[in-house]
CSV table of C-alpha atoms in Angstrom, one decimal:
chain,number,residue,atom,x,y,z
X,989,UNK,CA,122.9,79.6,85.4
X,990,UNK,CA,122.9,78.3,89.0
X,991,UNK,CA,123.0,75.0,90.1
X,992,UNK,CA,120.5,74.3,93.4
X,993,UNK,CA,121.6,71.1,95.2
X,994,UNK,CA,121.4,70.4,98.8
X,995,UNK,CA,123.9,68.8,100.5
X,996,UNK,CA,123.9,66.1,103.4
X,997,UNK,CA,125.3,67.3,106.9
X,998,UNK,CA,126.2,64.2,107.9
X,999,UNK,CA,128.6,63.4,105.4
X,1000,UNK,CA,129.4,66.8,104.0
X,1001,UNK,CA,128.6,65.7,100.1
X,1002,UNK,CA,126.8,67.3,97.3
X,1003,UNK,CA,123.5,65.8,97.2
X,1004,UNK,CA,121.8,65.6,92.9
X,1005,UNK,CA,120.8,68.7,91.7
X,1006,UNK,CA,117.0,70.1,92.4
X,1007,UNK,CA,117.0,72.1,89.4
X,1008,UNK,CA,118.6,76.0,88.5
X,1009,UNK,CA,118.3,79.2,90.5
X,1010,UNK,CA,115.0,81.1,89.7
X,1011,UNK,CA,115.5,84.2,86.9
X,1012,UNK,CA,114.1,87.1,87.4
X,1013,UNK,CA,111.5,87.0,85.5
X,1014,UNK,CA,110.9,84.0,85.9
X,1015,UNK,CA,110.4,85.1,89.8
X,1016,UNK,CA,107.6,88.0,87.9
X,1017,UNK,CA,106.1,84.5,85.1
X,1018,UNK,CA,105.3,83.2,89.0
X,1019,UNK,CA,104.3,85.9,91.6
X,1020,UNK,CA,101.5,87.1,87.7
X,1021,UNK,CA,100.2,83.4,88.1
X,1022,UNK,CA,99.4,83.7,91.6
X,1023,UNK,CA,98.2,87.4,90.8
X,1024,UNK,CA,95.5,85.8,88.2
X,1025,UNK,CA,94.2,83.1,90.2
X,1026,UNK,CA,93.1,85.5,93.4
X,1027,UNK,CA,90.0,86.6,92.5
X,1028,UNK,CA,89.2,83.0,91.8
X,1029,UNK,CA,90.4,81.5,94.9
X,1030,UNK,CA,88.9,84.4,97.3
X,1031,UNK,CA,85.4,83.8,95.2
X,1032,UNK,CA,85.3,80.0,95.7
X,1033,UNK,CA,84.9,80.3,99.2
X,1034,UNK,CA,85.7,79.5,102.7
X,1035,UNK,CA,83.9,75.5,102.5
X,1036,UNK,CA,86.0,74.9,99.1
X,1037,UNK,CA,88.9,76.2,100.5
X,1038,UNK,CA,89.1,74.1,103.5
X,1039,UNK,CA,88.2,71.2,100.8
X,1040,UNK,CA,91.5,72.2,99.8
X,1041,UNK,CA,93.5,72.3,102.3
X,1042,UNK,CA,92.9,69.0,102.8
X,1043,UNK,CA,93.1,67.7,99.6
X,1044,UNK,CA,97.1,69.2,99.8
X,1045,UNK,CA,97.1,67.2,103.6
X,1046,UNK,CA,96.1,64.4,101.4
X,1047,UNK,CA,99.1,64.0,99.0
X,1048,UNK,CA,101.6,65.2,101.4
X,1049,UNK,CA,100.1,61.8,103.6
X,1050,UNK,CA,100.2,60.0,100.4
X,1051,UNK,CA,103.7,60.9,100.1
X,1052,UNK,CA,105.4,60.7,103.5
X,1053,UNK,CA,108.2,58.0,102.9
X,1054,UNK,CA,109.2,59.9,99.9
X,1055,UNK,CA,108.8,62.9,101.8
X,1056,UNK,CA,110.9,62.4,105.3
X,1057,UNK,CA,113.1,60.6,103.4
X,1058,UNK,CA,113.6,63.2,101.1
X,1059,UNK,CA,114.0,65.5,104.1
X,1060,UNK,CA,116.2,63.0,105.7
X,1061,UNK,CA,119.2,63.1,103.6
X,1062,UNK,CA,119.5,67.3,103.6
X,1063,UNK,CA,118.6,67.9,106.9
X,1064,UNK,CA,120.3,65.0,108.8
X,1065,UNK,CA,117.5,64.6,110.9
X,1066,UNK,CA,115.8,61.4,112.2
X,1067,UNK,CA,112.6,59.8,110.6
X,1068,UNK,CA,111.1,60.1,114.0
X,1069,UNK,CA,111.7,64.1,114.3
X,1070,UNK,CA,110.7,64.3,110.6
X,1071,UNK,CA,107.6,61.9,110.9
X,1072,UNK,CA,106.7,64.0,114.2
X,1073,UNK,CA,106.7,67.1,111.8
X,1074,UNK,CA,105.1,65.9,109.3
X,1075,UNK,CA,102.3,65.2,110.9
X,1076,UNK,CA,102.6,68.6,112.7
X,1077,UNK,CA,102.4,70.6,109.1
X,1078,UNK,CA,99.5,67.9,107.6
X,1079,UNK,CA,96.8,68.6,110.9
X,1080,UNK,CA,98.3,72.2,109.8
X,1081,UNK,CA,96.3,72.2,106.7
X,1082,UNK,CA,93.6,70.3,108.1
X,1083,UNK,CA,93.7,72.6,111.2
X,1084,UNK,CA,92.7,76.0,108.9
X,1085,UNK,CA,90.5,73.9,107.4
X,1086,UNK,CA,88.5,74.2,110.6
X,1087,UNK,CA,89.1,77.6,111.3
X,1088,UNK,CA,87.4,78.5,107.6
X,1089,UNK,CA,84.2,76.3,108.2
X,1090,UNK,CA,83.8,77.1,111.9
X,1091,UNK,CA,84.2,81.5,110.0
X,1092,UNK,CA,84.6,83.9,113.2
X,1093,UNK,CA,87.9,84.6,111.9
X,1094,UNK,CA,86.4,87.0,109.1
X,1095,UNK,CA,85.0,89.0,112.2
X,1096,UNK,CA,82.3,89.9,110.6
X,1097,UNK,CA,79.8,92.8,112.8
X,1098,UNK,CA,77.1,94.2,111.0
X,1099,UNK,CA,75.6,98.0,112.7
X,1100,UNK,CA,72.7,98.5,111.7
X,1101,UNK,CA,71.6,102.1,110.7
X,1102,UNK,CA,70.4,103.6,113.6
X,1103,UNK,CA,70.0,107.1,115.6
X,1104,UNK,CA,72.5,107.4,118.1
X,1105,UNK,CA,73.1,110.4,120.4
X,1106,UNK,CA,75.7,111.2,117.6
X,1107,UNK,CA,73.1,111.6,115.3
X,1108,UNK,CA,72.1,109.2,112.7
X,1109,UNK,CA,74.6,105.9,111.7
X,1110,UNK,CA,74.5,104.4,108.4
X,1111,UNK,CA,74.8,101.1,107.9
X,1112,UNK,CA,77.9,99.6,108.8
X,1113,UNK,CA,78.9,96.0,108.0
X,1114,UNK,CA,82.1,95.1,108.5
X,1115,UNK,CA,84.5,92.0,107.4
X,1116,UNK,CA,88.1,90.4,106.8
X,1117,UNK,CA,88.8,90.8,103.0
X,1118,UNK,CA,92.9,88.5,101.6
X,1119,UNK,CA,95.7,91.1,101.0
X,1120,UNK,CA,96.3,89.4,98.0
X,1121,UNK,CA,99.2,87.1,96.9
X,1122,UNK,CA,102.1,86.9,99.7
X,1123,UNK,CA,105.5,85.3,99.2
X,1124,UNK,CA,106.8,82.9,102.6
X,1125,UNK,CA,109.9,81.6,102.7
X,1126,UNK,CA,110.8,78.4,103.8
X,1127,UNK,CA,112.8,77.9,107.1
X,1128,UNK,CA,116.4,75.4,107.4
X,1129,UNK,CA,115.3,74.0,111.2
X,1130,UNK,CA,112.0,73.0,109.6
X,1131,UNK,CA,111.5,71.3,106.6
X,1132,UNK,CA,107.5,70.6,106.9
X,1133,UNK,CA,106.3,72.5,109.9
X,1134,UNK,CA,107.9,76.0,109.4
X,1135,UNK,CA,108.0,75.7,104.9
X,1136,UNK,CA,106.3,74.5,101.9
X,1137,UNK,CA,104.5,73.0,103.5
X,1138,UNK,CA,103.6,75.0,106.8
X,1139,UNK,CA,101.9,77.3,108.1
X,1140,UNK,CA,103.0,80.2,107.2
X,1141,UNK,CA,101.9,78.6,103.3
X,1142,UNK,CA,98.4,77.6,105.2
X,1143,UNK,CA,96.9,79.9,106.9
X,1144,UNK,CA,97.2,82.3,104.5
X,1145,UNK,CA,95.7,79.6,101.9
X,1146,UNK,CA,93.0,79.9,103.8
X,1147,UNK,CA,92.8,83.5,104.2
X,1148,UNK,CA,91.9,83.4,100.2
X,1149,UNK,CA,96.0,84.1,99.3
X,1150,UNK,CA,98.0,82.6,96.6
X,1151,UNK,CA,101.3,82.2,97.5
X,1152,UNK,CA,104.6,82.4,96.3
X,1153,UNK,CA,107.6,80.1,98.8
X,1154,UNK,CA,111.2,80.5,98.5
X,1155,UNK,CA,112.5,77.9,98.6
X,1156,UNK,CA,115.7,77.6,101.5
X,1157,UNK,CA,118.6,76.7,100.5
X,1158,UNK,CA,119.7,73.6,102.7
X,1159,UNK,CA,116.6,71.4,101.8
X,1160,UNK,CA,115.7,72.3,97.7
X,1161,UNK,CA,114.7,68.5,97.1
X,1162,UNK,CA,112.3,68.4,99.9
X,1163,UNK,CA,111.0,72.0,99.2
X,1164,UNK,CA,110.1,70.6,95.6
X,1165,UNK,CA,108.7,67.3,96.5
X,1166,UNK,CA,106.7,69.5,99.1
X,1167,UNK,CA,105.2,72.4,96.1
X,1168,UNK,CA,104.6,70.1,93.7
X,1169,UNK,CA,102.4,67.7,96.1
X,1170,UNK,CA,100.6,71.0,96.8
X,1171,UNK,CA,100.1,71.7,93.6
X,1172,UNK,CA,98.8,68.6,92.9
X,1173,UNK,CA,96.0,68.6,95.8
X,1174,UNK,CA,94.8,71.6,94.6
X,1175,UNK,CA,93.8,70.6,91.0
X,1176,UNK,CA,92.0,67.2,92.2
X,1177,UNK,CA,90.1,70.1,94.8
X,1178,UNK,CA,89.1,72.0,91.7
X,1179,UNK,CA,90.8,75.4,92.2
X,1180,UNK,CA,93.1,77.8,89.5
X,1181,UNK,CA,95.9,77.2,88.3
X,1182,UNK,CA,98.8,79.1,90.4
X,1183,UNK,CA,97.8,79.4,93.8
X,1184,UNK,CA,100.7,77.9,95.3
X,1185,UNK,CA,105.1,78.9,93.3
X,1186,UNK,CA,107.4,78.3,94.0
X,1187,UNK,CA,111.5,79.7,93.2
X,1188,UNK,CA,114.9,79.0,94.2
X,1189,UNK,CA,118.5,80.6,95.2
X,1190,UNK,CA,118.8,83.9,97.2
X,1191,UNK,CA,118.5,86.6,94.2
X,1192,UNK,CA,115.0,85.0,93.3
X,1193,UNK,CA,114.6,85.8,97.4
X,1194,UNK,CA,115.3,89.2,96.5
X,1195,UNK,CA,113.1,89.5,93.5
X,1196,UNK,CA,109.9,87.8,95.1
X,1197,UNK,CA,110.1,90.5,98.2
X,1198,UNK,CA,110.5,93.5,96.2
X,1199,UNK,CA,107.9,92.6,93.0
X,1200,UNK,CA,105.3,95.0,93.1
X,1201,UNK,CA,102.1,92.7,93.8
X,1202,UNK,CA,103.5,90.2,96.4
X,1203,UNK,CA,101.3,91.8,99.4
X,1204,UNK,CA,102.7,90.6,102.8
X,1205,UNK,CA,105.7,88.3,102.9
X,1206,UNK,CA,105.8,86.0,105.3
X,1207,UNK,CA,109.1,84.9,106.9
X,1208,UNK,CA,110.8,82.4,109.7
X,1209,UNK,CA,115.1,83.1,110.3
X,1210,UNK,CA,117.8,85.1,111.1
X,1211,UNK,CA,117.6,88.5,112.4
X,1212,UNK,CA,121.0,89.6,110.1
X,1213,UNK,CA,118.3,88.2,106.7
X,1214,UNK,CA,114.9,89.1,108.4
X,1215,UNK,CA,116.7,92.5,108.4
X,1216,UNK,CA,117.8,92.9,105.1
X,1217,UNK,CA,114.5,91.7,103.7
X,1218,UNK,CA,112.9,94.4,105.8
X,1219,UNK,CA,116.2,96.9,103.7
X,1220,UNK,CA,114.2,95.7,100.6
X,1221,UNK,CA,110.7,96.2,102.1
X,1222,UNK,CA,111.3,99.5,102.2
X,1223,UNK,CA,112.6,100.7,99.1
X,1224,UNK,CA,109.2,99.7,97.4
X,1225,UNK,CA,107.4,102.2,96.2
X,1226,UNK,CA,104.2,100.6,98.6
X,1227,UNK,CA,105.8,99.1,101.7
X,1228,UNK,CA,104.1,95.6,103.0
X,1229,UNK,CA,103.7,93.6,106.0
X,1230,UNK,CA,106.7,91.2,106.5
X,1231,UNK,CA,106.1,88.9,109.9
X,1232,UNK,CA,109.2,87.5,110.9
X,1233,UNK,CA,110.2,85.4,112.8
X,1234,UNK,CA,113.9,86.2,113.4
X,1235,UNK,CA,115.7,85.1,117.3
X,1236,UNK,CA,115.0,84.4,120.4
X,1237,UNK,CA,116.9,83.2,123.6
X,1238,UNK,CA,114.5,81.8,125.8
X,1239,UNK,CA,114.9,82.0,129.4
X,1240,UNK,CA,114.5,79.3,131.7
X,1241,UNK,CA,113.6,80.9,135.6
X,1242,UNK,CA,114.2,77.6,138.1
X,1243,UNK,CA,113.1,78.7,141.7
X,1244,UNK,CA,115.2,77.7,144.0
X,1245,UNK,CA,111.7,75.1,145.6
X,1246,UNK,CA,112.0,73.5,142.1
X,1247,UNK,CA,115.7,72.9,142.2
X,1248,UNK,CA,115.1,71.2,145.5
X,1249,UNK,CA,111.9,69.9,144.8
X,1250,UNK,CA,112.7,67.9,141.3
X,1251,UNK,CA,116.7,69.5,140.0
X,1252,UNK,CA,117.6,66.5,138.6
X,1253,UNK,CA,115.0,65.5,136.3
X,1254,UNK,CA,114.9,69.1,135.5
X,1255,UNK,CA,118.3,69.0,134.7
X,1256,UNK,CA,117.5,65.8,132.4
X,1257,UNK,CA,115.2,67.5,130.2
X,1258,UNK,CA,116.2,71.1,129.8
X,1259,UNK,CA,119.1,68.7,128.1
X,1260,UNK,CA,116.5,66.9,126.4
X,1261,UNK,CA,114.8,70.4,124.7
X,1262,UNK,CA,118.1,72.0,124.6
X,1263,UNK,CA,119.3,69.1,122.2
X,1264,UNK,CA,116.7,68.8,120.3
X,1265,UNK,CA,116.6,69.1,116.7
X,1266,UNK,CA,120.3,69.7,117.7
X,1267,UNK,CA,119.4,72.4,118.8
X,1268,UNK,CA,118.4,74.3,116.1
X,1269,UNK,CA,115.2,75.5,117.0
X,1270,UNK,CA,113.3,78.5,118.1
X,1271,UNK,CA,112.2,77.6,120.9
X,1272,UNK,CA,115.2,76.5,122.3
X,1273,UNK,CA,115.9,77.1,126.2
X,1274,UNK,CA,118.9,79.4,125.2
X,1275,UNK,CA,120.0,81.1,129.3
X,1276,UNK,CA,118.6,79.0,132.7
X,1277,UNK,CA,118.7,80.7,136.0
X,1278,UNK,CA,120.0,78.4,138.4
X,1279,UNK,CA,120.0,78.9,142.1
X,1280,UNK,CA,123.8,79.4,143.7
X,1281,UNK,CA,122.6,76.7,146.3
X,1282,UNK,CA,123.5,72.9,146.6
X,1283,UNK,CA,119.8,72.2,145.3
X,1284,UNK,CA,121.2,74.5,142.0
X,1285,UNK,CA,124.2,72.0,141.7
X,1286,UNK,CA,122.3,69.0,141.9
X,1287,UNK,CA,120.6,70.3,139.0
X,1288,UNK,CA,123.9,70.6,136.6
X,1289,UNK,CA,125.1,68.0,138.2
X,1290,UNK,CA,122.4,66.6,135.5
X,1291,UNK,CA,123.3,68.1,133.1
X,1292,UNK,CA,126.4,67.4,133.0
X,1293,UNK,CA,125.6,63.3,133.3
X,1294,UNK,CA,122.6,63.4,130.5
X,1295,UNK,CA,125.5,65.6,128.3
X,1296,UNK,CA,127.7,62.6,128.3
X,1297,UNK,CA,124.6,60.0,127.0
X,1298,UNK,CA,124.1,62.8,124.2
X,1299,UNK,CA,125.6,61.9,120.4
X,1300,UNK,CA,127.0,64.0,118.3
X,1301,UNK,CA,124.0,65.9,115.6
X,1302,UNK,CA,124.6,67.5,112.0
X,1303,UNK,CA,123.8,70.7,112.4
X,1304,UNK,CA,121.8,71.9,108.7
X,1305,UNK,CA,124.4,73.4,106.9
X,1306,UNK,CA,127.9,74.8,107.1
X,1307,UNK,CA,126.7,78.5,108.2
X,1308,UNK,CA,125.7,77.0,110.6
X,1309,UNK,CA,128.0,74.8,111.6
X,1310,UNK,CA,131.2,77.6,111.5
X,1311,UNK,CA,129.1,79.8,113.4
X,1312,UNK,CA,128.8,76.4,116.0
X,1313,UNK,CA,131.9,75.7,116.2
X,1314,UNK,CA,133.5,79.3,116.4
X,1315,UNK,CA,130.6,80.4,119.2
X,1316,UNK,CA,131.4,78.1,121.1
X,1317,UNK,CA,134.7,77.8,120.4
X,1318,UNK,CA,135.3,81.7,122.3
X,1319,UNK,CA,133.1,80.7,125.2
X,1320,UNK,CA,135.1,77.6,126.2
X,1321,UNK,CA,137.8,80.2,126.4
X,1322,UNK,CA,136.4,82.5,128.0
X,1323,UNK,CA,137.4,83.0,131.5
X,1324,UNK,CA,133.8,84.0,133.2
X,1325,UNK,CA,132.4,80.5,132.1
X,1326,UNK,CA,133.1,76.6,133.1
X,1327,UNK,CA,132.3,74.5,130.5
X,1328,UNK,CA,129.9,71.4,130.9
X,1329,UNK,CA,130.4,68.9,128.1
X,1330,UNK,CA,133.8,67.0,126.5
X,1331,UNK,CA,136.3,68.5,124.4
X,1332,UNK,CA,135.3,70.8,121.2
X,1333,UNK,CA,135.7,67.9,118.4
X,1334,UNK,CA,137.1,67.9,114.4
X,1335,UNK,CA,133.4,64.7,113.3
X,1336,UNK,CA,132.6,63.7,110.3
X,1337,UNK,CA,130.4,65.8,108.2
X,1338,UNK,CA,129.0,69.0,109.8
X,1339,UNK,CA,128.1,66.8,113.8
X,1340,UNK,CA,129.2,68.5,117.1
X,1341,UNK,CA,129.1,67.4,120.1
X,1342,UNK,CA,125.9,69.0,122.8
X,1343,UNK,CA,127.5,71.6,125.1
X,1344,UNK,CA,126.2,73.8,127.8
X,1345,UNK,CA,127.9,76.1,129.5
X,1346,UNK,CA,128.0,78.2,133.4
X,1347,UNK,CA,127.8,81.6,134.3
X,1348,UNK,CA,127.1,83.8,137.2
X,1349,UNK,CA,124.8,86.3,137.4
X,1350,UNK,CA,126.9,88.8,138.2
X,1351,UNK,CA,128.6,88.7,134.8
X,1352,UNK,CA,125.5,88.3,132.6
X,1353,UNK,CA,125.9,89.9,129.4
X,1354,UNK,CA,124.2,89.6,125.6
X,1355,UNK,CA,128.2,88.5,124.3
X,1356,UNK,CA,127.6,85.6,127.0
X,1357,UNK,CA,123.8,84.7,125.8
X,1358,UNK,CA,122.9,85.0,122.7
X,1359,UNK,CA,121.2,83.1,120.6
X,1360,UNK,CA,123.4,80.7,118.9
X,1361,UNK,CA,122.2,78.1,116.8
X,1362,UNK,CA,123.3,74.0,117.9
X,1363,UNK,CA,122.7,71.8,121.2
X,1364,UNK,CA,124.0,74.7,123.3
X,1365,UNK,CA,123.0,77.0,126.2
X,1366,UNK,CA,124.0,78.5,129.0
X,1367,UNK,CA,123.4,78.6,133.0
X,1368,UNK,CA,123.1,80.8,134.9
X,1369,UNK,CA,124.0,80.9,138.6
X,1370,UNK,CA,121.9,83.4,140.4
X,1371,UNK,CA,121.7,84.3,144.7
X,1372,UNK,CA,118.9,81.9,145.8
X,1373,UNK,CA,117.8,84.7,148.7
X,1374,UNK,CA,117.1,86.9,146.2
X,1375,UNK,CA,114.9,85.6,142.9
X,1376,UNK,CA,112.8,88.7,141.8
X,1377,UNK,CA,116.1,90.7,141.6
X,1378,UNK,CA,118.0,88.0,140.0
X,1379,UNK,CA,114.6,87.2,136.9
X,1380,UNK,CA,114.7,91.2,136.7
X,1381,UNK,CA,118.4,91.5,136.4
X,1382,UNK,CA,118.7,89.1,133.7
X,1383,UNK,CA,115.8,89.3,131.2
X,1384,UNK,CA,116.8,93.3,131.9
X,1385,UNK,CA,120.3,91.9,130.1
X,1386,UNK,CA,118.7,90.2,127.4
X,1387,UNK,CA,116.6,90.4,124.5
X,1388,UNK,CA,113.8,89.2,124.0
X,1389,UNK,CA,111.9,86.0,123.3
X,1390,UNK,CA,109.3,84.4,122.5
X,1391,UNK,CA,108.9,82.7,125.7
X,1392,UNK,CA,109.8,82.7,128.8
X,1393,UNK,CA,109.0,79.5,131.3
X,1394,UNK,CA,109.2,79.7,134.7
X,1395,UNK,CA,110.4,75.8,136.5
X,1396,UNK,CA,109.0,76.3,140.0
X,1397,UNK,CA,107.6,73.9,143.4
X,1398,UNK,CA,104.5,73.9,145.2
X,1399,UNK,CA,103.2,76.3,148.0
X,1400,UNK,CA,105.2,79.0,145.4
X,1401,UNK,CA,101.9,81.3,144.3
X,1402,UNK,CA,103.5,84.7,145.7
X,1403,UNK,CA,106.1,84.3,144.2
X,1404,UNK,CA,104.6,82.9,140.5
X,1405,UNK,CA,103.1,86.1,140.5
X,1406,UNK,CA,105.6,87.9,140.6
X,1407,UNK,CA,107.9,86.0,137.8
X,1408,UNK,CA,104.9,85.7,136.1
X,1409,UNK,CA,104.7,89.9,136.2
X,1410,UNK,CA,107.9,90.4,136.0
X,1411,UNK,CA,108.8,87.8,132.2
X,1412,UNK,CA,105.0,89.5,130.4
X,1413,UNK,CA,106.3,92.6,129.1
X,1414,UNK,CA,110.1,90.3,127.6
X,1415,UNK,CA,107.7,87.9,126.0
X,1416,UNK,CA,104.9,85.9,123.7
X,1417,UNK,CA,104.0,82.8,125.4
X,1418,UNK,CA,105.0,82.2,129.6
X,1419,UNK,CA,105.4,78.2,130.2
X,1420,UNK,CA,104.9,76.7,133.7
X,1421,UNK,CA,106.8,74.4,135.0
X,1422,UNK,CA,107.6,73.0,131.1
X,1423,UNK,CA,109.9,73.9,128.3
X,1424,UNK,CA,109.6,75.4,125.5
X,1425,UNK,CA,110.5,73.5,122.9
X,1426,UNK,CA,107.0,72.8,121.3
X,1427,UNK,CA,104.5,75.3,119.8
X,1428,UNK,CA,101.5,73.3,119.6
X,1429,UNK,CA,98.6,74.2,116.7
X,1430,UNK,CA,95.7,75.4,118.4
X,1431,UNK,CA,93.4,78.6,118.5
X,1432,UNK,CA,94.6,80.0,121.6
X,1433,UNK,CA,98.6,79.1,120.6
X,1434,UNK,CA,100.6,81.9,120.5
X,1435,UNK,CA,103.4,81.6,118.6
X,1436,UNK,CA,105.5,85.8,118.9
X,1437,UNK,CA,107.3,87.5,120.4
X,1438,UNK,CA,108.6,92.0,121.0
X,1439,UNK,CA,111.3,91.8,119.4
X,1440,UNK,CA,113.9,90.8,117.9
X,1441,UNK,CA,111.8,87.8,118.5
X,1442,UNK,CA,109.5,88.9,116.6
X,1443,UNK,CA,108.5,92.0,114.3
X,1444,UNK,CA,104.9,92.7,114.6
X,1445,UNK,CA,102.3,91.8,117.1
X,1446,UNK,CA,100.5,88.9,115.6
X,1447,UNK,CA,101.6,84.6,115.7
X,1448,UNK,CA,102.7,82.7,113.2
X,1449,UNK,CA,101.7,79.2,115.0
X,1450,UNK,CA,97.7,78.9,115.7
X,1451,UNK,CA,93.6,80.0,114.5
X,1452,UNK,CA,94.4,83.2,114.5
X,1453,UNK,CA,98.0,83.6,112.2
X,1454,UNK,CA,95.2,83.6,109.8
X,1455,UNK,CA,94.9,87.0,110.4
X,1456,UNK,CA,97.9,88.1,108.9
X,1457,UNK,CA,97.2,88.1,105.8
X,1458,UNK,CA,93.4,90.0,105.4
X,1459,UNK,CA,92.5,93.4,105.7
X,1460,UNK,CA,89.3,94.7,107.0
X,1461,UNK,CA,86.8,96.4,104.9
X,1462,UNK,CA,83.6,98.1,105.8
X,1463,UNK,CA,80.9,98.1,103.5
X,1464,UNK,CA,78.3,101.4,104.2
X,1465,UNK,CA,75.0,101.1,103.0
X,1466,UNK,CA,75.8,99.0,100.4
X,1467,UNK,CA,72.7,97.1,98.8
X,1468,UNK,CA,71.9,93.1,100.0
X,1469,UNK,CA,72.7,91.4,96.9
X,1470,UNK,CA,76.0,93.4,96.9
X,1471,UNK,CA,77.3,92.5,100.7
X,1472,UNK,CA,79.9,89.5,101.1
X,1473,UNK,CA,77.3,86.9,102.0
X,1474,UNK,CA,78.6,86.7,105.7
X,1475,UNK,CA,77.1,90.1,106.1
X,1476,UNK,CA,73.9,89.8,104.4
X,1477,UNK,CA,71.4,89.8,106.8
X,1478,UNK,CA,69.7,86.9,106.1
X,1479,UNK,CA,72.8,84.6,106.4
X,1480,UNK,CA,72.9,82.9,109.6
X,1481,UNK,CA,76.2,80.6,109.2
X,1482,UNK,CA,79.2,82.4,111.3
X,1483,UNK,CA,79.2,83.5,114.3
X,1484,UNK,CA,78.5,87.9,114.0
X,1485,UNK,CA,78.5,90.9,116.1
X,1486,UNK,CA,75.4,92.3,115.2
X,1487,UNK,CA,74.5,96.1,116.6
X,1488,UNK,CA,77.1,95.2,120.0
X,1489,UNK,CA,76.2,92.1,120.5
X,1490,UNK,CA,78.3,88.8,119.5
X,1491,UNK,CA,75.6,86.1,118.2
X,1492,UNK,CA,75.9,82.1,117.6
X,1493,UNK,CA,74.5,80.5,114.5
X,1494,UNK,CA,71.4,80.0,115.0
X,1495,UNK,CA,70.5,82.4,118.0
X,1496,UNK,CA,68.5,84.7,117.1
């Protein structure tokens, strides 16, 4: 039986054994337990599930120090970063409790029986209902916010779907502890057993996605890994939804006015953004368009100065480390680019130095700019007298992304309107005078984008992430006693659309 254990990336030393890889039979048992919990979890209602999510958040907060220290040893992330991420994860659990209590996520819609120009219309009542047991894959780069305690788990449970998490190999001890705390929170709330399960190992992940009783998959990871899981789903008798957050370059466009007005601060803040979390964030700015004039030179000089102050950082695992060293080494040898940073060094464990590369827009292609996990970005110099043409050329040469950022100057409304129009088809979020790292959990947030950023139109962050794990059902001429509470005539607890009119609670 394969042993499951993490590795401390700061020293590349193996950590104590966590468990054994989950066998196919054990995967089946875990999914079966999840399926058995489906009716009770759905029938418990929104208010109960909100209370359960609050209890889960409480358990995580009560064990904050243990969670952070465990994750630190497995990821090399600093306690400051991990504490912030854990705070986000517990906030996210409670946030979905708020979404449940508010209730508009159900899209409750009532069209009473009526005579229309098309003839008689039956009584039609529509609601979103849970899809069933959901598989969630933990992400390497977010041991809390996008793993066992993360948004896929929170939104699926909020929807009324039990979850089976595939623990990421980079932080199995953190995953196990997180799972145990979720189970304890569910138990304290009085939920049925099986609402949260966990499996370990690559084979277990394959078995989980192929299991006929799994009804949807949430995944944050590499494009290669996502494609492999999609192939498994394609071989199923009944293909299921796969919600993958996969690959993103996240272009940043610095206009000439922005470079002139605050070039030094843009350069230093850029370094802070692409080295955050050792550059292992899906929203890391991977390419930056900078004008080819003296103001653009000031941006590049600020990047060079800021890089000299950033210490080497550990990457999450040997695979990410090896890829970073290979890819950045190849670019250092490429005659089309200039290197901004020191030499490629051999450092302890999986630690690496940050680096930036500089090229011009005429040589920009996908060979030079692809997603590399780690503290690296590519600065692309463009002719300052034709920003729009440069942006069209650059975005056309790059894969589509989660984000596009516009760093603009004062009094550039017409230019920014035009650049926004160019950027919109290529990303799910457009940022103005900021940086893409950092994805707030809120009602208006969208964390997705055109392929290969994601493979669906849905978000994995924010209130509407719950929509991925719900499906619509219409009840036609159903007796009142049969209808879900939220569709009954005398219910007034959530916003509903009645005969085409949106009505809030208490509104006649």
